[in-house]
Amino acid sequence: MTEVDADSVHPAEQARLTTATPTGRGLGYRFDLDGLRGLAIALVVVFHVWFGRVSGGVDVFLVLSGFFFTGLLLRRAESPEPFWAWSVVRRTLRRLVPAMTVVLAAVVVATVVLLPYTQWSTAAAQVLSSLFYYQNWQLALTWSDYLAADPSVSPLQHLWSMSVQGQFYLAALLAVAATAWLCARLAQPGRIRATIGAVVVAVSMASFGYAAYGVATNQGWNYYDSFARGWELLVGAGLAVVAPSLVVWRQVRVALSVFGVLGVVLCGWLIIDGANRFPGPAALLPVCATAAVILSATQLRFADWPWPNRLLAHPAMRWLGEIAYPLYLWHWPILIFFLTERGNTHAGLVGGIGVIGLSVVLAWMTHRWIEQPLRQRTAGSDDAGYTRSRHLVGSAVAVLLVATVTVTAGWQFAVVQVNPPVAAGELDSEKYPGAEALASGAEVPDEPMRPTVFAAPTEVPPPTADGCIADWDTRDVVTCTYGDPDADRTLALVGSSHAEHWLPALQVLATEHSFRIQVYLKMGCPLTLAEDASYKGEPIPDCRDWSAEVIDRLDADRPDWVFTTGTRPSDEGGDETPADYLHVWTALSDRGLNVVAIRDTPWLRRGTLRYKATDCLAGGGNRTSCGMRREDALDPVNPGLEPASAFPSVFPIDLTDAVCEPTLCAVAEGNILIYHDEHHLTASYSRSLAGPLGRELQPILGWW
């Protein structure tokens, strides 16, 4: 077995390690950790392509990253090299950035060629956030669903883990450098490991507690949170501190090795809802399994390795480990672009094999032609040839990096800063009749659609702009007043954003007929007393408690009417009034509150695939081709009618005929774009619904 210099190996590859004794003498190259990386990347790719579940492979990478990088830092800090920190930074950038640059440049090109221009700004923002290692925070702010591999998902969403690792690298470098400097000042250089070990233990315990709390309270954010993920990296860091001096009995090593390999392999099968449970206590399985594999062969030569470690050291597994980093970078964007072209949420057997095959080929090419030329020169290689190759690849990557940053930053500046989209504002009702074209047959002149596809995202209802809707992270009840604040009559607008998007229409009516609108709103949370409230598959643990408090507030505030949604889309197609809505109606009726339950508007989807009206229009579709068949979007009869008949104080209303044609739910009517995303009304179309809504409400409210 040929020994290698451990410092020549970088954590970006997450595979190489020379196990060191306290004196620093190497015992052998850990080919099994190459193989562990290969096993982890195979699980990640297979689970992403075919199973739509967390495999635990990313958690394996995080532990290994903490182990390798912290070990590298400690060896450098304990060496006499004066500027070791800068050499680590230089090496880190050389290992991480080139492959990332190539993949991001390819994604930029594919985005321009394959995706509608309405998605270019989002893609540009994610390219920049990936390059500068804050992608995880961008995803946390939008609660993106990591498992939702479909055309609506970013092709760069998987790079959240690289951002977490990059942030850890910086924090670990600063911590070790500061500790080394302090120990040198105190003339105690031998205390570096002990000090770092104490810090690792304290911070990892705090991180684990924080992650466990986040699973129960705010998992959408928790999944991407760097501090919540920190304990996984710190477990590896802790092993780097103690492994050189740790003695493990042979029988224990075998048990650790078997448990470790089985734990990694079975994690995705045993924990089927990892996206809703990691990085909380459930992540202990892949983390402990990885730690077990690391410890099982520490300070052993290859001849003494347990048999599972030997299996991991098989050449095929090691080869996968060699290309693991570029394979991780390539596989997700290829999958997303493939699904975009197919217009599907599943790759299928043949398609999945094609995605994996192409990913492996591109990963190998990136490893061979980008990573290897930039690595440290191997013994026996030609100095001049190596230098030329390294300079050529380095120059090409630098040009590609500058071009990628220039294009993406330039697009963002031009679209967001120089010419930002603006909401349509008040529209001429004769030129833009909107809903009245359907409801009353108003004439539709030949006018350009408003808002434009670029401006549509700005067409949000007032509470979103005013901060008067509780977001994902807010448990408190947020309430604001709209309409006529001095009016004697009050209508309470209650529920999720699908109640909120009726506010522009209600504001028109409030101005005409003098009533106050009091809002009680929370994102993704219709009034519900169900324990398992969720939105797009993401649990909202505080939705039930928020709803219960809102019901109590309504009882205390005593509005004249409560206005909320009475239906929602069904997973099988059409729409439904779920049982938990009836529980809410019961609670409101018991308190003597009158309820207007409006039928929800159609959600744009083809099968289970959600899509944005703006993307479809920008991709060459028109108002009808981008719409849905009415029979797919809604049941023939309002499903809220029958259950509402059991509640004398609940009055269902249905404005479907002001949103959909008899057989089609188009994405624009009366020259006004209906949706600003997959399922929320534009403020302009909502205002055009004031007439039809007023005619429905008049006999119920009796206010005009």
XYZ file of C-alpha atoms in Angstrom:
704
model
C 0.000 0.000 0.000
C 1.473 3.336 -1.076
C 1.300 6.007 1.552
C 0.287 9.548 0.617
C 0.754 12.910 2.238
C -2.535 13.632 4.017
C -2.092 17.367 3.547
C -2.139 16.923 -0.223
C -5.721 15.755 -0.044
C -8.656 18.150 0.209
C -12.015 17.752 1.925
C -13.802 18.849 -1.241
C -13.039 15.364 -2.462
C -14.190 14.081 0.955
C -12.413 10.789 0.559
C -8.698 10.722 1.207
C -7.073 10.350 4.555
C -3.814 9.120 5.936
C -4.617 7.838 9.387
C -2.132 9.457 11.752
C -0.713 8.481 15.089
C -0.133 11.162 17.724
C 3.400 11.477 16.340
C 2.009 12.098 12.874
C 3.363 8.939 11.213
C 1.005 7.527 8.600
C -0.313 4.006 8.878
C -2.114 3.612 5.582
C -4.359 5.099 2.968
C -8.066 4.804 3.832
C -9.388 3.390 0.582
C -12.481 2.320 2.493
C -13.446 5.954 2.992
C -13.137 6.466 -0.759
C -15.584 3.587 -1.046
C -17.855 5.024 1.623
C -18.109 8.184 -0.419
C -18.875 6.063 -3.464
C -21.617 4.226 -1.596
C -23.079 7.495 -0.308
C -23.181 9.176 -3.726
C -24.747 6.075 -5.283
C -27.521 6.174 -2.679
C -28.061 9.914 -3.145
C -28.380 9.627 -6.911
C -30.607 6.537 -6.903
C -32.942 7.930 -4.256
C -33.208 11.281 -6.020
C -33.925 9.747 -9.402
C -36.334 6.963 -8.456
C -37.553 7.104 -4.883
C -38.000 10.780 -3.981
C -36.726 10.195 -0.454
C -33.749 11.237 1.599
C -31.135 8.474 1.516
C -28.880 9.734 4.286
C -26.005 9.996 1.813
C -25.720 13.756 2.220
C -25.435 13.280 5.980
C -22.567 10.864 5.336
C -20.846 13.564 3.276
C -21.287 16.108 6.055
C -19.663 13.872 8.665
C -16.777 13.048 6.347
C -16.312 16.728 5.520
C -16.032 17.616 9.174
C -13.605 14.740 9.725
C -11.276 15.440 6.822
C -11.224 19.203 6.982
C -10.767 19.451 10.744
C -8.027 16.836 10.608
C -6.288 18.829 7.877
C -6.551 22.039 9.898
C -5.182 20.424 13.048
C -2.208 18.919 11.235
C -1.419 22.246 9.625
C -1.894 24.189 12.862
C 0.510 21.832 14.649
C 3.102 22.148 11.879
C 5.851 24.819 11.811
C 4.480 26.296 8.564
C 3.961 30.052 9.210
C 1.177 30.753 6.702
C -0.653 27.466 6.828
C -4.117 29.055 6.923
C -3.616 30.750 3.564
C -2.386 27.527 1.975
C -5.554 25.773 3.219
C -7.743 28.525 1.746
C -5.930 28.343 -1.588
C -6.201 24.570 -1.708
C -9.872 24.652 -0.719
C -10.762 27.094 -3.458
C -8.791 25.090 -6.011
C -10.655 21.892 -5.093
C -14.161 23.296 -4.730
C -14.512 26.049 -7.297
C -13.435 24.585 -10.697
C -15.935 21.707 -10.866
C -18.639 23.927 -9.407
C -17.908 26.588 -12.031
C -18.212 24.136 -14.909
C -21.550 22.794 -13.677
C -22.974 26.257 -12.973
C -21.942 27.504 -16.398
C -23.659 24.499 -17.975
C -26.788 25.206 -15.925
C -26.813 28.824 -17.134
C -26.678 27.672 -20.758
C -29.340 25.003 -20.227
C -31.569 27.517 -18.440
C -31.453 29.925 -21.367
C -32.099 27.149 -23.871
C -34.698 25.080 -22.020
C -36.470 27.240 -19.448
C -38.856 30.160 -19.991
C -37.379 33.593 -19.434
C -39.591 34.080 -16.390
C -37.342 31.580 -14.591
C -34.060 33.189 -15.543
C -33.946 35.579 -12.601
C -34.507 32.769 -10.119
C -31.838 30.666 -11.811
C -29.396 33.590 -11.822
C -29.993 34.213 -8.123
C -29.366 30.550 -7.339
C -26.188 30.450 -9.427
C -24.808 33.397 -7.474
C -25.925 31.978 -4.128
C -24.272 28.658 -5.013
C -21.018 30.303 -6.045
C -20.870 32.360 -2.874
C -22.074 29.535 -0.606
C -25.338 30.862 0.779
C -27.686 28.699 -1.280
C -29.045 26.963 1.819
C -30.283 30.259 3.264
C -31.984 31.193 0.011
C -33.837 27.883 0.046
C -34.687 28.194 3.729
C -36.314 31.555 3.071
C -38.589 30.003 0.456
C -39.194 26.644 2.188
C -38.297 24.786 -1.003
C -39.151 21.099 -0.997
C -35.868 19.238 -1.526
C -37.596 16.022 -2.559
C -39.914 17.575 -5.136
C -37.957 16.615 -8.234
C -40.165 18.144 -10.891
C -39.872 20.954 -13.456
C -40.921 23.555 -10.867
C -37.824 22.845 -8.744
C -34.507 24.652 -9.167
C -31.791 22.649 -10.964
C -29.381 23.934 -8.291
C -31.424 23.123 -5.214
C -29.118 20.281 -4.188
C -26.213 22.670 -3.657
C -27.570 23.706 -0.277
C -25.305 21.055 1.261
C -22.223 22.518 -0.421
C -23.135 25.906 1.038
C -23.433 24.384 4.510
C -20.030 22.750 4.078
C -18.447 25.941 2.748
C -19.728 27.900 5.741
C -18.385 25.203 8.061
C -14.978 25.309 6.376
C -14.747 29.035 7.002
C -15.911 28.766 10.623
C -13.575 25.839 11.343
C -10.612 27.597 9.736
C -11.166 30.716 11.829
C -11.688 28.675 15.016
C -8.549 26.563 14.592
C -6.435 29.536 13.482
C -7.586 31.585 16.464
C -6.963 28.671 18.837
C -3.489 28.058 17.397
C -2.610 31.740 17.761
C -3.880 31.858 21.339
C -2.038 28.682 22.326
C 1.142 30.047 20.774
C 0.764 33.271 22.744
C 0.337 31.251 25.934
C 3.304 29.035 25.031
C 1.085 25.934 25.068
C 1.006 24.683 21.456
C 0.131 21.195 22.625
C -3.281 22.392 23.831
C -4.691 23.037 20.353
C -6.476 19.673 20.026
C -7.838 19.709 23.552
C -9.200 23.234 23.139
C -10.773 22.498 19.769
C -12.229 19.279 21.195
C -13.938 21.196 23.992
C -15.369 23.703 21.518
C -16.595 20.909 19.250
C -18.403 19.149 22.091
C -20.104 22.322 23.337
C -21.179 23.613 19.926
C -22.299 20.213 18.628
C -24.536 19.681 21.660
C -26.107 23.100 21.177
C -26.546 22.424 17.463
C -28.176 19.044 18.051
C -30.640 20.525 20.551
C -31.421 23.339 18.134
C -31.999 20.870 15.283
C -34.270 18.684 17.419
C -36.331 21.719 18.381
C -36.492 22.883 14.757
C -37.912 19.559 13.562
C -40.904 20.067 15.834
C -41.424 23.760 15.194
C -40.064 24.887 11.824
C -38.792 21.998 9.742
C -38.945 23.824 6.414
C -36.271 26.204 7.682
C -34.537 23.670 9.903
C -33.651 21.351 7.016
C -31.384 23.979 5.438
C -30.225 25.811 8.563
C -26.420 25.770 8.879
C -26.488 25.695 12.670
C -29.042 22.877 12.678
C -26.760 20.930 10.328
C -23.625 21.872 12.249
C -23.696 18.948 14.665
C -23.348 16.475 11.791
C -20.142 18.141 10.621
C -18.944 18.525 14.197
C -19.280 14.788 14.852
C -16.708 14.328 12.108
C -14.619 17.153 13.557
C -14.687 15.492 16.951
C -13.494 12.219 15.426
C -10.608 14.078 13.801
C -9.593 15.316 17.239
C -9.764 11.983 19.096
C -9.193 9.325 16.419
C -5.363 9.500 16.399
C -5.204 8.535 20.074
C -8.267 6.282 20.262
C -7.791 2.567 20.915
C -10.607 0.275 19.701
C -10.693 -3.482 20.371
C -10.691 -5.743 17.350
C -14.092 -7.304 18.146
C -15.566 -3.847 18.551
C -14.047 -2.773 15.226
C -15.868 -5.533 13.362
C -19.171 -4.639 15.009
C -18.641 -0.955 14.230
C -17.828 -1.734 10.609
C -20.878 -3.963 10.087
C -23.196 -1.496 11.809
C -21.717 1.410 9.870
C -22.126 -0.073 6.405
C -25.610 -1.431 7.120
C -26.665 1.869 8.682
C -25.614 3.833 5.618
C -27.244 1.395 3.190
C -30.525 0.990 5.080
C -31.018 4.559 6.262
C -33.199 5.635 3.333
C -35.367 2.531 3.715
C -35.769 2.726 7.481
C -36.413 6.475 7.661
C -38.857 7.086 4.827
C -39.683 10.679 5.804
C -36.157 11.962 6.289
C -36.959 15.341 4.746
C -39.376 15.933 7.618
C -37.041 14.564 10.325
C -33.457 15.443 9.379
C -31.242 16.917 10.787
C -33.004 16.088 14.057
C -32.495 12.946 16.152
C -33.424 10.694 13.198
C -30.172 11.772 11.510
C -28.254 9.992 14.260
C -28.531 6.818 12.154
C -26.462 7.957 9.130
C -24.198 10.112 11.309
C -23.391 7.337 13.784
C -23.049 4.821 10.953
C -20.457 7.033 9.252
C -18.620 7.560 12.521
C -18.594 3.799 13.064
C -16.971 3.167 9.669
C -14.335 5.819 10.380
C -13.479 4.353 13.774
C -13.539 0.735 12.626
C -10.189 0.976 10.797
C -8.494 3.869 12.571
C -4.761 3.233 13.118
C -4.901 -0.070 11.222
C -3.036 -1.178 8.146
C -5.062 -2.622 5.280
C -4.240 -6.208 6.279
C -5.995 -5.696 9.607
C -9.149 -4.000 8.317
C -12.543 -5.618 9.092
C -14.112 -7.271 6.047
C -16.796 -4.579 5.442
C -14.020 -1.999 5.114
C -12.353 -4.235 2.559
C -15.598 -4.340 0.580
C -15.730 -0.564 0.634
C -12.164 -0.526 -0.667
C -13.166 -2.454 -3.821
C -11.884 -0.636 -6.942
C -15.423 0.013 -8.208
C -16.416 1.686 -4.948
C -13.200 3.679 -4.868
C -13.796 4.870 -8.428
C -17.251 6.090 -7.450
C -15.640 7.859 -4.536
C -13.184 9.556 -6.893
C -15.994 11.088 -8.958
C -18.419 11.612 -6.051
C -18.077 15.402 -5.892
C -18.671 16.109 -9.615
C -21.340 13.385 -9.717
C -23.180 15.121 -6.892
C -22.920 18.421 -8.774
C -24.159 17.019 -12.091
C -26.928 14.552 -11.297
C -29.600 16.918 -9.943
C -29.579 19.553 -12.737
C -29.591 16.787 -15.350
C -32.588 15.194 -13.623
C -34.499 18.474 -13.374
C -33.850 19.478 -16.981
C -34.855 15.993 -18.120
C -38.128 16.244 -16.210
C -38.667 19.720 -17.642
C -38.386 18.407 -21.173
C -40.590 15.416 -20.347
C -43.138 17.533 -18.459
C -43.279 14.879 -15.772
C -42.476 14.395 -12.103
C -40.926 10.936 -12.492
C -37.987 9.849 -14.617
C -39.115 6.235 -15.021
C -36.800 3.258 -15.336
C -35.332 3.988 -18.781
C -35.212 7.737 -18.275
C -33.622 7.320 -14.864
C -30.930 5.047 -16.266
C -30.237 7.666 -18.910
C -30.007 10.446 -16.333
C -27.618 8.424 -14.172
C -25.526 7.339 -17.146
C -25.105 10.887 -18.444
C -24.336 12.134 -14.934
C -21.620 9.534 -14.454
C -20.034 10.342 -17.836
C -19.988 14.077 -17.157
C -18.715 13.493 -13.622
C -15.843 11.372 -14.946
C -15.004 13.974 -17.600
C -15.035 16.736 -14.989
C -12.824 14.670 -12.695
C -10.420 13.732 -15.486
C -10.156 17.032 -17.326
C -10.853 19.618 -14.613
C -10.035 18.218 -11.183
C -7.014 16.034 -11.898
C -4.955 18.642 -13.800
C -5.379 21.016 -10.860
C -4.321 18.506 -8.226
C -0.870 18.222 -6.784
C 1.600 16.788 -9.260
C 2.129 13.041 -8.869
C 5.559 11.430 -8.718
C 7.091 10.749 -12.110
C 4.966 13.252 -14.044
C 6.580 15.702 -16.427
C 7.033 19.080 -14.700
C 6.637 21.181 -17.828
C 3.650 19.211 -19.104
C 1.982 19.293 -15.712
C 2.497 23.051 -15.426
C 1.122 23.715 -18.910
C -1.917 21.539 -18.280
C -2.575 23.141 -14.912
C -2.272 26.661 -16.286
C -4.501 25.862 -19.245
C -7.270 24.354 -17.107
C -6.930 27.073 -14.489
C -7.189 29.827 -17.098
C -10.222 28.201 -18.753
C -11.989 27.844 -15.407
C -11.183 31.458 -14.497
C -12.641 32.723 -17.785
C -15.722 30.538 -17.285
C -16.136 31.790 -13.725
C -15.915 35.447 -14.731
C -18.350 34.887 -17.588
C -20.847 33.082 -15.348
C -20.763 35.761 -12.658
C -20.968 38.550 -15.240
C -23.949 37.042 -17.053
C -25.952 36.148 -13.947
C -25.168 39.308 -11.993
C -25.746 41.413 -15.101
C -29.152 39.836 -15.700
C -30.145 40.369 -12.085
C -29.037 43.996 -12.203
C -30.824 44.694 -15.484
C -34.089 43.031 -14.469
C -34.270 43.719 -10.750
C -32.448 47.037 -10.373
C -32.634 48.936 -13.657
C -36.058 47.871 -14.864
C -37.922 46.282 -11.952
C -41.390 44.873 -12.672
C -44.295 46.990 -11.501
C -47.835 45.892 -10.643
C -50.538 46.899 -13.096
C -52.396 49.094 -10.577
C -55.916 50.297 -11.292
C -57.026 49.195 -14.772
C -59.647 50.726 -17.050
C -62.631 48.391 -16.604
C -63.762 48.942 -20.214
C -60.428 47.843 -21.615
C -59.822 45.282 -18.873
C -63.140 43.796 -17.751
C -61.456 40.726 -16.257
C -63.969 38.524 -14.430
C -66.933 40.489 -15.760
C -66.182 39.090 -19.217
C -67.315 35.728 -17.846
C -69.813 36.788 -15.210
C -71.795 39.341 -17.186
C -70.576 38.951 -20.753
C -68.681 42.262 -20.820
C -67.071 43.068 -24.156
C -63.353 42.350 -24.348
C -61.471 44.804 -26.594
C -58.134 43.991 -28.186
C -55.660 45.100 -25.522
C -52.368 43.670 -24.229
C -52.703 41.411 -21.208
C -52.100 42.980 -17.825
C -50.191 42.367 -15.700
C -47.341 41.191 -17.915
C -45.677 37.885 -17.136
C -42.731 39.791 -15.656
C -44.952 41.979 -13.487
C -47.225 39.159 -12.311
C -45.127 38.244 -9.220
C -45.626 41.797 -7.923
C -49.423 41.394 -8.031
C -49.788 40.276 -4.434
C -52.610 41.267 -2.056
C -51.978 44.035 0.502
C -51.346 41.843 3.585
C -48.336 40.229 1.926
C -46.844 43.626 1.126
C -47.801 45.080 4.529
C -46.557 42.196 6.669
C -50.117 41.503 7.775
C -50.005 37.752 7.135
C -48.127 35.470 9.521
C -45.353 33.728 7.628
C -44.017 30.195 8.075
C -41.926 31.193 11.059
C -44.572 33.226 12.891
C -46.790 31.504 15.420
C -48.421 34.712 16.690
C -51.752 35.869 15.318
C -51.134 38.897 13.093
C -54.148 41.094 12.381
C -54.658 44.321 10.428
C -57.612 46.446 9.361
C -58.595 47.262 5.773
C -61.651 48.815 4.169
C -63.423 51.505 6.216
C -61.829 51.446 9.699
C -64.650 53.586 11.140
C -67.488 51.418 9.857
C -69.925 49.761 12.241
C -69.927 46.484 10.305
C -66.966 44.084 10.278
C -66.083 41.204 8.010
C -63.210 38.988 9.247
C -61.036 37.567 6.463
C -59.544 34.394 7.916
C -57.275 31.568 6.793
C -54.388 31.100 4.380
C -53.202 33.019 1.335
C -56.196 31.602 -0.552
C -58.471 33.638 1.675
C -56.039 36.561 1.430
C -56.182 36.811 -2.375
C -59.865 37.813 -2.152
C -58.964 40.978 -0.238
C -58.566 43.288 -3.294
C -62.137 42.393 -4.345
C -63.420 42.881 -0.804
C -61.643 46.238 -0.575
C -63.565 47.493 -3.598
C -66.816 46.413 -1.955
C -65.802 47.898 1.415
C -65.176 51.261 -0.210
C -68.547 51.172 -1.960
C -70.606 49.880 0.968
C -68.697 51.043 4.053
C -67.576 48.051 6.080
C -64.369 47.142 7.893
C -62.211 44.149 6.945
C -60.190 42.574 9.734
C -57.641 40.017 8.546
C -56.407 36.946 10.454
C -54.065 35.210 8.019
C -51.187 32.726 7.987
C -49.253 31.371 5.010
C -50.183 27.817 4.066
C -52.593 27.526 6.981
C -56.337 27.492 6.334
C -58.307 27.360 9.542
C -57.826 23.816 10.780
C -57.913 21.923 14.047
C -56.119 18.913 12.557
C -52.942 17.740 14.272
C -51.114 16.977 11.003
C -51.578 20.250 9.105
C -49.239 20.536 6.121
C -48.649 22.553 2.965
C -47.148 20.980 -0.184
C -46.119 18.038 1.946
C -44.322 20.228 4.481
C -45.726 19.990 8.014
C -46.797 23.238 9.672
C -46.704 22.213 13.329
C -48.079 25.483 14.707
C -51.002 25.730 12.242
C -53.436 23.989 14.574
C -52.485 26.148 17.561
C -52.638 29.287 15.427
C -56.104 28.292 14.172
C -57.357 27.574 17.682
C -56.167 30.972 18.877
C -57.763 32.704 15.880
C -61.092 31.033 16.639
C -60.853 32.286 20.217
C -59.957 35.764 18.967
C -62.957 35.764 16.656
C -65.141 34.792 19.581
C -63.782 37.763 21.516
C -63.797 40.268 18.623
C -67.302 39.283 17.430
C -67.146 40.248 13.732
C -70.454 40.312 11.891
C -69.219 37.740 9.383
C -66.253 35.414 8.925
C -65.047 35.029 5.330
C -62.847 31.973 4.633
C -62.271 29.196 2.107
C -64.617 26.224 2.138
C -62.848 23.835 -0.247
C -59.399 22.865 -1.436
C -57.977 20.820 -4.345
C -58.077 17.061 -4.019
C -54.983 14.958 -4.690
C -57.094 12.740 -6.967
C -58.254 15.709 -9.054
C -61.173 18.075 -8.600
C -61.778 19.645 -5.196
C -63.141 18.700 -1.781
C -64.288 19.980 1.583
C -62.117 18.023 4.016
C -63.343 16.835 7.385
C -61.148 19.255 9.332
C -63.006 22.183 7.702
C -66.225 20.827 9.201
C -64.589 20.774 12.627
C -63.761 24.452 12.199
C -67.322 25.241 11.099
C -68.554 23.464 14.210
C -66.247 25.512 16.427
C -67.343 28.774 14.798
C -71.024 27.827 14.915
C -70.744 26.924 18.599
C -69.527 30.469 19.182
C -72.421 31.973 17.277
C -70.301 33.246 14.388
C -71.677 33.517 10.853
C -69.443 32.144 8.085
C -69.161 32.767 4.353
C -67.296 29.748 2.920
C -66.041 30.529 -0.572
C -65.070 27.808 -2.993
C -61.323 27.862 -3.657
C -60.086 28.857 -7.102
C -58.444 26.203 -9.334
C -54.791 25.319 -8.764
C -52.817 24.965 -11.984
C -51.562 21.409 -12.344
C -51.259 18.639 -14.862
C -51.763 15.458 -12.927
C -49.652 16.042 -9.825
C -47.351 18.526 -11.544
C -47.809 22.146 -10.512
C -46.915 24.856 -13.006
C -46.960 28.628 -13.175
C -49.140 30.464 -15.653
C -46.334 32.948 -16.284
C -43.828 30.207 -17.122
C -46.259 28.550 -19.501
C -47.031 31.833 -21.264
C -43.352 32.772 -21.461
C -42.627 29.342 -22.920
C -44.903 29.978 -25.907
C -48.303 28.954 -24.549
C -51.441 31.052 -24.661
C -54.292 31.739 -22.255
C -56.135 28.543 -23.199
C -53.259 26.114 -23.775
C -51.812 27.113 -20.419
C -55.143 26.542 -18.687
C -56.846 23.416 -17.343
C -59.922 21.517 -18.250
C -62.605 22.548 -15.787
C -63.485 18.938 -15.040
C -59.862 18.313 -13.995
C -59.689 21.397 -11.804
C -63.060 21.217 -10.053
C -65.875 18.839 -9.259
C -69.126 19.423 -11.207
C -70.836 20.643 -8.024
C -69.349 22.733 -5.232
C -68.317 20.077 -2.669
C -69.007 22.537 0.144
C -72.749 22.675 -0.513
C -73.797 19.399 1.088
C -71.735 19.624 4.309
C -72.656 23.304 4.745
C -76.350 22.371 4.763
C -75.824 20.909 8.237
C -74.668 24.297 9.564
C -77.353 27.044 9.594
C -74.680 29.710 10.128
C -72.414 28.608 7.225
C -73.173 30.049 3.777
C -71.220 28.562 0.851
C -70.636 30.706 -2.254
C -69.059 29.758 -5.570
C -67.468 32.180 -8.059
C -66.140 29.522 -10.379
C -68.177 30.915 -13.293
C -66.309 34.211 -12.870
C -62.942 32.431 -13.100
C -63.570 29.524 -15.490
C -65.366 29.110 -18.793
C -67.906 26.250 -19.077
C -65.269 23.673 -20.050
C -61.967 25.493 -19.511
C -60.196 27.323 -16.720
C -57.927 29.618 -18.725
C -55.052 31.635 -17.215
C -56.358 34.992 -18.435
C -59.840 36.441 -18.906
C -60.977 39.875 -19.947
C -57.387 40.863 -20.780
C -56.276 40.263 -17.182
C -53.881 37.528 -16.096
C -55.647 35.424 -13.454
C -52.676 33.878 -11.633
C -49.417 35.391 -10.406
C -48.052 31.885 -9.694
C -49.493 28.354 -9.706
C -52.670 29.103 -7.773
C -52.946 32.644 -6.367
C -55.039 35.320 -8.017
C -53.347 38.460 -9.252
C -54.480 41.563 -7.391
C -55.812 42.937 -10.696
C -58.024 39.929 -11.370
C -59.197 39.868 -7.762
C -60.341 43.492 -8.093
C -62.234 42.583 -11.249
C -64.089 39.957 -9.180
C -65.640 42.631 -6.949
C -68.820 42.767 -9.030
C -69.517 39.011 -9.114
C -68.487 38.669 -5.459
C -70.753 41.536 -4.438
C -73.719 39.960 -6.188
C -73.098 36.698 -4.304
C -72.666 38.406 -0.943
C -75.561 40.866 -1.156
C -78.375 38.446 -0.263
C -76.251 36.865 2.486
C -74.881 39.953 4.221
C -77.786 42.297 3.463
C -75.451 45.293 3.675
C -76.367 46.804 0.294
